[in-house]
Coordinates of C-alpha atoms and ligand atoms in Angstrom, one line a residue:
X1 CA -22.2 -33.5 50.9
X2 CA -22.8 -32.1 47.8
X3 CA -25.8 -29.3 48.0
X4 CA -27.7 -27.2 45.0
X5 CA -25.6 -24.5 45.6
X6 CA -22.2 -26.7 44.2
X7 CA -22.7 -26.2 40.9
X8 CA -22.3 -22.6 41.2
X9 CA -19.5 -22.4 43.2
X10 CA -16.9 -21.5 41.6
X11 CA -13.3 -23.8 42.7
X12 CA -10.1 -22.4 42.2
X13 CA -9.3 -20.9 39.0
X14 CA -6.7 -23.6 38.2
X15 CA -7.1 -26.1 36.1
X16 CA -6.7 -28.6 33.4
X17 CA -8.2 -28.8 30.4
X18 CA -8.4 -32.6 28.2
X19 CA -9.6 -32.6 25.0
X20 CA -11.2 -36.1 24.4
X21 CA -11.7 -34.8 20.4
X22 CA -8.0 -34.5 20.3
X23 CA -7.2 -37.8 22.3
X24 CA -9.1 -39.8 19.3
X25 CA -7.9 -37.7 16.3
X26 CA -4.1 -38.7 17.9
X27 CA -5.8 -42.8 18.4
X28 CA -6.3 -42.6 14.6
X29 CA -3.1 -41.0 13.8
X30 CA -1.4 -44.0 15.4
X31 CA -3.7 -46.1 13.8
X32 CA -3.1 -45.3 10.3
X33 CA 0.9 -45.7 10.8
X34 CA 0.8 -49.5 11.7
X35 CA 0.9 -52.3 9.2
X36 CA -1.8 -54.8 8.1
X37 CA -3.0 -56.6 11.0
X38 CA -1.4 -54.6 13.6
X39 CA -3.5 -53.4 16.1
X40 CA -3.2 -50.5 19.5
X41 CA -2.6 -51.2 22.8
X42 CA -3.6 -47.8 24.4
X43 CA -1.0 -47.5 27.3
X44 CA -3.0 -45.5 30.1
X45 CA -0.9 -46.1 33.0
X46 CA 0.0 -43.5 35.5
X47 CA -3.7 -42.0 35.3
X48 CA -3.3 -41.9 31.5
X49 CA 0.3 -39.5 31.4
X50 CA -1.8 -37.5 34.2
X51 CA -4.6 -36.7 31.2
X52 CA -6.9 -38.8 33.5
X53 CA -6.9 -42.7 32.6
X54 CA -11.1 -43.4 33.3
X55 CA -12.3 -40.6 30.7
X56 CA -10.0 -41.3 28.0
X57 CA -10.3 -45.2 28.2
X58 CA -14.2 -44.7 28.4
X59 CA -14.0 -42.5 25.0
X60 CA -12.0 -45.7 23.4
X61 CA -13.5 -48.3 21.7
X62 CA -13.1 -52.0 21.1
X63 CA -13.0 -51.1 17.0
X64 CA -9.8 -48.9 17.4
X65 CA -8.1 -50.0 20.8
X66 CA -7.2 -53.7 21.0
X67 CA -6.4 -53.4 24.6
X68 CA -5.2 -50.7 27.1
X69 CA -2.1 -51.6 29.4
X70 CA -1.7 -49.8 32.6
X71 CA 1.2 -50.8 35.3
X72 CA -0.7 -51.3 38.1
X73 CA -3.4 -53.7 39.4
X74 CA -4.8 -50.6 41.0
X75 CA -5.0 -49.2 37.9
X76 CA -6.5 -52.0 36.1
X77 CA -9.2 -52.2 38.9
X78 CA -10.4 -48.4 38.9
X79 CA -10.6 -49.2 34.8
X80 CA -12.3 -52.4 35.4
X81 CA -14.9 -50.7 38.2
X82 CA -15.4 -47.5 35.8
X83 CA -17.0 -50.5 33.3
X84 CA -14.7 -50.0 30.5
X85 CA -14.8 -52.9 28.3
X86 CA -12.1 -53.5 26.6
X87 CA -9.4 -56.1 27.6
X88 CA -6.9 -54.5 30.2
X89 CA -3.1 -55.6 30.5
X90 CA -1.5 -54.4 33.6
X91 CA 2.4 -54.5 32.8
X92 CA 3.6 -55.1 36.5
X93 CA 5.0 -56.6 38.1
X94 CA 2.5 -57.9 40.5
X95 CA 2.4 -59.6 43.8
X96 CA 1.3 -63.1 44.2
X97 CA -1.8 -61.9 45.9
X98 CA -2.7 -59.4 43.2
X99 CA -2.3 -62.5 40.2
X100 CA -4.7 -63.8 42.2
X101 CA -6.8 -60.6 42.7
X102 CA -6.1 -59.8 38.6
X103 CA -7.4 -63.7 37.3
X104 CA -10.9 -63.0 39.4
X105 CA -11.2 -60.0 37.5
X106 CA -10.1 -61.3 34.2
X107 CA -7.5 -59.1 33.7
X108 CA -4.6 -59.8 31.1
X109 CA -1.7 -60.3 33.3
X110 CA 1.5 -59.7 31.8
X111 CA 4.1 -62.1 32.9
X112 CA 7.2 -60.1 34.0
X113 CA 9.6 -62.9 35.8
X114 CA 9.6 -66.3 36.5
X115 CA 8.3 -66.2 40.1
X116 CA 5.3 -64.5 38.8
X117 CA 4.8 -67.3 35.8
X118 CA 5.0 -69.9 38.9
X119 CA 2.0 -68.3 40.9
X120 CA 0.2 -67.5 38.0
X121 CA 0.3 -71.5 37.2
X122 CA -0.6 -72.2 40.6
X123 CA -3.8 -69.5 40.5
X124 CA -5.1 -71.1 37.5
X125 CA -4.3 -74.6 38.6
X126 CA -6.3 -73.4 41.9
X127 CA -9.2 -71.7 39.9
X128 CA -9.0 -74.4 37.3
X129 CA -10.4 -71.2 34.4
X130 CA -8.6 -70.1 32.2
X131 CA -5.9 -67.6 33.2
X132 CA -4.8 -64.9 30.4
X133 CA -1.2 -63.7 30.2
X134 CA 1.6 -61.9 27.8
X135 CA 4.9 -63.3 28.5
X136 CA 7.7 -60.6 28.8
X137 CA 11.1 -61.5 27.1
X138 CA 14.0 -59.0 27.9
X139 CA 15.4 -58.7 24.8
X140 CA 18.2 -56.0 26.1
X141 CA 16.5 -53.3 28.3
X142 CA 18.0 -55.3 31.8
X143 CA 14.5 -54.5 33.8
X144 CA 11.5 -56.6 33.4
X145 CA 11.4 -59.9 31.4
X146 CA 12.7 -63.7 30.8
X147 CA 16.5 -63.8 30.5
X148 CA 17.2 -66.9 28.2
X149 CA 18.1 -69.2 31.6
X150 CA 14.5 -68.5 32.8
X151 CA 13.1 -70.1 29.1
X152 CA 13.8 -73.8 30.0
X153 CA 11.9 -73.7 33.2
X154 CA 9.3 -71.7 32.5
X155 CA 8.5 -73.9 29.4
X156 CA 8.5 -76.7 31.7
X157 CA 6.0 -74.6 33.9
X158 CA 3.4 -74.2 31.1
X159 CA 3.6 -77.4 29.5
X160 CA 1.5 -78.6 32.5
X161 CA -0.7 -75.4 33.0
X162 CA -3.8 -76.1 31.1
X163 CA -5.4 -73.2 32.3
X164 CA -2.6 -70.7 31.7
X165 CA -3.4 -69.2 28.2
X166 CA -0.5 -67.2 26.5
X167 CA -1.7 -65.1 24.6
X168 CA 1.2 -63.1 23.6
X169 CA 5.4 -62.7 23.7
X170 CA 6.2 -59.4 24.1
X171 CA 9.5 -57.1 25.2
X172 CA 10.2 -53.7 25.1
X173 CA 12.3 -50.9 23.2
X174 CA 15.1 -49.2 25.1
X175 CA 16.7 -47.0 22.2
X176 CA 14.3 -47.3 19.1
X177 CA 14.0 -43.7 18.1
X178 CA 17.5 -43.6 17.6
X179 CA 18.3 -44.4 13.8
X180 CA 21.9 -44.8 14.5
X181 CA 21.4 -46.8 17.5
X182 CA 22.6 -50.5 17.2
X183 CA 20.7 -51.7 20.1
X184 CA 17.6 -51.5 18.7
X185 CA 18.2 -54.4 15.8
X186 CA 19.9 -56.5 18.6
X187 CA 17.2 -56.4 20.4
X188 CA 14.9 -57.7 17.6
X189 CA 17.4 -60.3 17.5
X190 CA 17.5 -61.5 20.7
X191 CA 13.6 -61.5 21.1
X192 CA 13.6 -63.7 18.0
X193 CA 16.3 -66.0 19.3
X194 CA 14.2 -66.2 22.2
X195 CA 11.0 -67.0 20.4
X196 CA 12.4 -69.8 18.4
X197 CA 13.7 -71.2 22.0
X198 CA 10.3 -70.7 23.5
X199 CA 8.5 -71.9 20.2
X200 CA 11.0 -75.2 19.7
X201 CA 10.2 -76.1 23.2
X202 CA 6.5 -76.5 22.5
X203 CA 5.4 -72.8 23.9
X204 CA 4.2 -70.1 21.4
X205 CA 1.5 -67.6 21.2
X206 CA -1.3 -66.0 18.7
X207 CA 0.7 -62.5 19.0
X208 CA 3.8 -60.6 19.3
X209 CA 4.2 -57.1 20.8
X210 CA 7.3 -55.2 20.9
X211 CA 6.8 -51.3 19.7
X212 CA 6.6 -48.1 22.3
X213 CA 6.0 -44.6 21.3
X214 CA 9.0 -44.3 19.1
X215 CA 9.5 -47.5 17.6
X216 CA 6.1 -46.7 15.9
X217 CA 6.8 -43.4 14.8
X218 CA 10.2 -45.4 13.2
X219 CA 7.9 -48.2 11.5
X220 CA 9.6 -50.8 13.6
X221 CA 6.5 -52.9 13.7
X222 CA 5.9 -56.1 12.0
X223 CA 2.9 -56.4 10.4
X224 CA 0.2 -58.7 12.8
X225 CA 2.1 -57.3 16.0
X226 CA 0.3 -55.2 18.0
X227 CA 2.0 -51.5 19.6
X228 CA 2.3 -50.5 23.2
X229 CA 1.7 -46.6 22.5
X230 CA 1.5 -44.2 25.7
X231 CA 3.1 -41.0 24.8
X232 CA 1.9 -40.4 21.2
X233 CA -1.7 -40.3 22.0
X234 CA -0.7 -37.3 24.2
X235 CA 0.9 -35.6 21.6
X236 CA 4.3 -35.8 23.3
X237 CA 7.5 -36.6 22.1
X238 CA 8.5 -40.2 23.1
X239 CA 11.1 -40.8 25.5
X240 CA 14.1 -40.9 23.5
X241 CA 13.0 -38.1 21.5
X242 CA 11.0 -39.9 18.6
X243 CA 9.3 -36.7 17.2
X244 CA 5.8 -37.0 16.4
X245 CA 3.1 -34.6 15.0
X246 CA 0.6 -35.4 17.2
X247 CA -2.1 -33.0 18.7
X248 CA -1.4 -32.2 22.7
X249 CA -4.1 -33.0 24.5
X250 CA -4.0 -31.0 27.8
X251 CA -4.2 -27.3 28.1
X252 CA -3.1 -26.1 32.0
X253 CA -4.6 -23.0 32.9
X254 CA -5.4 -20.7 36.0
X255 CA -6.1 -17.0 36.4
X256 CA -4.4 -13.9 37.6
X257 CA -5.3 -13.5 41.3
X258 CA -3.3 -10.3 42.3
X259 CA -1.5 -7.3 40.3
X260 CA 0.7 -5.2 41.4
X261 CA 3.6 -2.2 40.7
X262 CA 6.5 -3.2 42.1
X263 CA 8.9 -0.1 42.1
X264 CA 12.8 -1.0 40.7
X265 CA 14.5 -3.0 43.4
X266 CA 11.7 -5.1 45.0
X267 CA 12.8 -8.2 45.4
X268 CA 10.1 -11.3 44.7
X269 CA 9.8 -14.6 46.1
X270 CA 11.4 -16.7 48.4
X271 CA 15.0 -16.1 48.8
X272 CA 14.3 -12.8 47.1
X273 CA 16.6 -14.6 44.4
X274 CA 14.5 -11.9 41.7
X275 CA 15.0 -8.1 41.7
X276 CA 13.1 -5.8 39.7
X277 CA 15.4 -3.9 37.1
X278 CA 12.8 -1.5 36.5
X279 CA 9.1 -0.3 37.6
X280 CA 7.5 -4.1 36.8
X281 CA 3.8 -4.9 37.0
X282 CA 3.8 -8.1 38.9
X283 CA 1.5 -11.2 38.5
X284 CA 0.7 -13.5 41.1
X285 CA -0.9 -16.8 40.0
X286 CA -2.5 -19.2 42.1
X287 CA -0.3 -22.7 41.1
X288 CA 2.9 -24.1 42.5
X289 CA 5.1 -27.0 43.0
X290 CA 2.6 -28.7 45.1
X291 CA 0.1 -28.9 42.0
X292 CA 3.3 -30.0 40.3
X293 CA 4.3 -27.2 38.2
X294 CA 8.4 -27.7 38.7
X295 CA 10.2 -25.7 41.3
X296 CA 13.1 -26.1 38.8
X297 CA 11.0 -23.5 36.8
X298 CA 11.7 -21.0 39.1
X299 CA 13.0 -17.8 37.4
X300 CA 13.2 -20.4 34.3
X301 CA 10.1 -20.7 32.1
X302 CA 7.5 -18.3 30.3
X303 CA 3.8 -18.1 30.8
X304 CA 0.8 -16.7 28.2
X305 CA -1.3 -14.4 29.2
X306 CA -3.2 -12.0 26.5
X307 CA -1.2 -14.4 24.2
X308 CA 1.8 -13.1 24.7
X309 CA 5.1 -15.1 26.5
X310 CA 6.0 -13.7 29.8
X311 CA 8.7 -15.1 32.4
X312 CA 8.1 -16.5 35.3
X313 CA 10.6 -14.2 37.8
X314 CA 11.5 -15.6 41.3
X315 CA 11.1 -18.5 42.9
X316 CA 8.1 -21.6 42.3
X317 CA 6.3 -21.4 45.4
X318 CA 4.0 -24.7 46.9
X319 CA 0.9 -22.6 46.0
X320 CA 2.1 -19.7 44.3
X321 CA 3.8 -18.0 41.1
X322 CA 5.1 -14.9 40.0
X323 CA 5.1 -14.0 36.6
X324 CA 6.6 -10.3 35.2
X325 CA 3.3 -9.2 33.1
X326 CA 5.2 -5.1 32.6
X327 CA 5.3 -5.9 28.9
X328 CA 1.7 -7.5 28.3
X329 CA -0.5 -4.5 27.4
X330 CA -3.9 -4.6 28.6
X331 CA -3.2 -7.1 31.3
X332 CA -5.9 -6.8 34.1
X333 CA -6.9 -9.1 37.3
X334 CA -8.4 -12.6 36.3
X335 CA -6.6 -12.6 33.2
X336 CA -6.3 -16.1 32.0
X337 CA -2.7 -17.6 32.1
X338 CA -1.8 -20.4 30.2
X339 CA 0.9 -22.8 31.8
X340 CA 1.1 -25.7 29.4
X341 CA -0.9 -25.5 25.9
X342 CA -1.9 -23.0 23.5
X343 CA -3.5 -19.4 23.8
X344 CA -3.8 -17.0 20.7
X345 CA -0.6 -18.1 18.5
X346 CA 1.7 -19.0 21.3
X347 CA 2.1 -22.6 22.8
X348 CA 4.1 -23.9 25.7
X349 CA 4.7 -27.2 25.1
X350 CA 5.5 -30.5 27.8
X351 CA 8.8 -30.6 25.8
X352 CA 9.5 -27.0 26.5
X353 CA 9.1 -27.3 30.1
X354 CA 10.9 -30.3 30.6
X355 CA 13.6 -29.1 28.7
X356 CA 13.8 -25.7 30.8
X357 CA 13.6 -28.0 34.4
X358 CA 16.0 -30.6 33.3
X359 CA 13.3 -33.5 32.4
X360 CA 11.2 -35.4 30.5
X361 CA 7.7 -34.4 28.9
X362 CA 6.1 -37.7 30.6
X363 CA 7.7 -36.2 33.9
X364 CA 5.9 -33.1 33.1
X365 CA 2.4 -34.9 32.2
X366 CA 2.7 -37.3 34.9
X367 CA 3.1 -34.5 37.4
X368 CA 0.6 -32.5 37.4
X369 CA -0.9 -33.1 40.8
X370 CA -4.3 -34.6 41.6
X371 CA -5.1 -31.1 43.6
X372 CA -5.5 -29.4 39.5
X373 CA -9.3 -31.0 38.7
X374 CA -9.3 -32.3 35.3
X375 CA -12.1 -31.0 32.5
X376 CA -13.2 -33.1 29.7
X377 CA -13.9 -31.2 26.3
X378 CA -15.1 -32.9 23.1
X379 CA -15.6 -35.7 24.2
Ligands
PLP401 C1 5.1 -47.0 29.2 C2 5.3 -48.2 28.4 C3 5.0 -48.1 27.0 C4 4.5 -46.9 26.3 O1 5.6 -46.0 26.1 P1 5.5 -44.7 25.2 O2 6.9 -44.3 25.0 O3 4.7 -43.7 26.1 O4 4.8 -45.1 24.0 C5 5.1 -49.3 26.3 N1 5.4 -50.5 26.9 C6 5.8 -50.5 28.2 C7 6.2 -51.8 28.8 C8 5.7 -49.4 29.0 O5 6.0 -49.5 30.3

């Protein structure tokens, strides 16, 4: 379908902006914070936080990213198809047929219960090749994982499973940002509890992963152990709220599409839930809810334009925004409008917009809709 005359037409105005430079400068940040012998697992899942997953696992390399996780074997296979070449772990969990699917494919399977520990025996019995896997412990975060009860049999399991090859033990962080937090050092203590089980039942592996995003940042990592790090890369402050200095890496951007003077009392929007207070010159911008910009934003976040902050007024459309421009001097059609990231000396921030619609800067990341193409700078 595609024709000469594509690569001068010119899409919508909206778009996305990932800077690949950035992405790497944030992989070596991370990199310089872990211990001797501690190595990145670049967690890429949900399309990479919604930066894209192919591009920035493409820019990786096997010298500073050990492995990169993702959740799901879809995931794994787009990576897999897109030729990257380092080692994938999808975190699951997975169906039988899709252990079966992920051994064929050679990639890392991590083991997330003991049903899927039983079919990935079975597969490897079946293939009679080797079968990789990291074996999930819950340590305290009551999701994924071996409870201690599942440690006997599934010991039993891999005592006769040649082919299986653990690779690692790994759990997972619930509170680890949180200093004050006591869970955190339980958890430690329950994974190493259930090590020592695992380990004085004959069953042990090369590695050990434990740390997310914040328990990183909080140099809970022992040194050897390798680190599960999603949000940091992006620049984003972790989950629960482990700061981190990191560069952002997407910059969310579209273009004023209509201008207008609105005398005192027009109402604007849907539900005409906005009234102008005064003579207002009126933005409209083509992006909406169903390009994922929150409709919890409505009358409830600011925009830059010409550098400057100005409010969003009324309500999120599915395709449309309003945005009071009365105070930006100069401001003229086909301005551009910066929805997330930085223009002049002003930056909205993931954090800032969740905070504003009552969620979390992964929601924020995450959401922005497949409709919003993606462009790939310095990379
Ligand atoms: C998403 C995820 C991570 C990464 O979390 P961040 O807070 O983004 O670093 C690590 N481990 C598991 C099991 C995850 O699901």
């Amino acid at each position: 379908m595609s024709t000469a005359a594509d690569s001068e037409i010119h899409w919508r105005p909206t778009k996305v902006e990932i800077d690949i430079a950035a992405f790497l400068r944030n992989v070596e940040t991370v990199r310089a914070m872990l211990p001797s012998g501690s190595r990145l697992i670049a967690v890429l899942k949900a399309d990479g936080y919604g930066h894209g997953a192919i591009p920035l696992a493409r820019a990786c390399t096997r010298h500073h990213v050990a492995m990169i996780a993702v959740s799901l074997l879809e995931e794994a296979m787009a990576l897999h198809e897109a030729a990257v070449d380092i080692p994938i772990l999808v975190l699951g969990p997975l169906t039988d047929d899709q252990i079966a699917l992920a051994a064929e494919y050679e990639i890392v399977i991590g083991v997330t219960g003991p049903e899927m520990l039983e079919t990935v025996t079975e597969v490897a019995k079946r293939r009679r090749r080797p079968v990789r896997i990291h074996l999930k412990l819950d340590s305290g975060m009551g999701r994924m994982g071996l409870v201690e009860s599942d440690l006997a049999p599934a010991t039993e399991l891999l005592a006769h499973a040649p082919f299986v090859q653990l690779d690692a033990i790994y759990s997972h962080y619930s509170t680890a940002s949180d200093p004050s937090h006591p869970h955190a050092a339980r958890q430690v203590a329950r994974f190493r509890e259930m090590v020592g089980t695992l380990r004085e039942a004959g069953v042990s592996a090369p590695l050990e992963h434990m740390a997310n995003s914040a328990a990183t940042v909080r140099s809970l990592v022992d040194p050897g152990s390798f680190v599960r790090v999603g949000m940091l890369l992006f620049g984003g402050e972790s989950l629960d709220s482990g700061k981190s200095a990191l560069e952002p890496v997407m910059r969310w951007t579209t273009r004023i599409a209509r201008l207008k003077t609105l005398p005192t009392g027009s109402p604007v929007g849907y539900g005409a839930t906005f009234v102008t207070e005064r003579e207002s010159r009126i933005a409209t911008i083509p992006v909406g809810y169903a390009d994922g910009y929150p409709f919890r934003l409505s009358g409830n976040a600011d925009v830059l334009v010409r550098g400057q902050r100005a409010p969003i007024v009324g309500r999120v459309s599915m395709d449309l925004v309003t945005v009071d421009v009365s105070d930006v001097e100069g401001v003229a059609l086909g301005d551009e409008v910066v929805l997330l990231g930085t223009q002049g000396d002003e930056t909205i921030s993931a954090e800032e917009l969740a905070e504003r619609s009552g969620t979390l800067a992964y929601e924020v990341l995450c959401g922005v809709g497949h409709r919003v193409p993606r462009t790939y700078i310095g990379g």
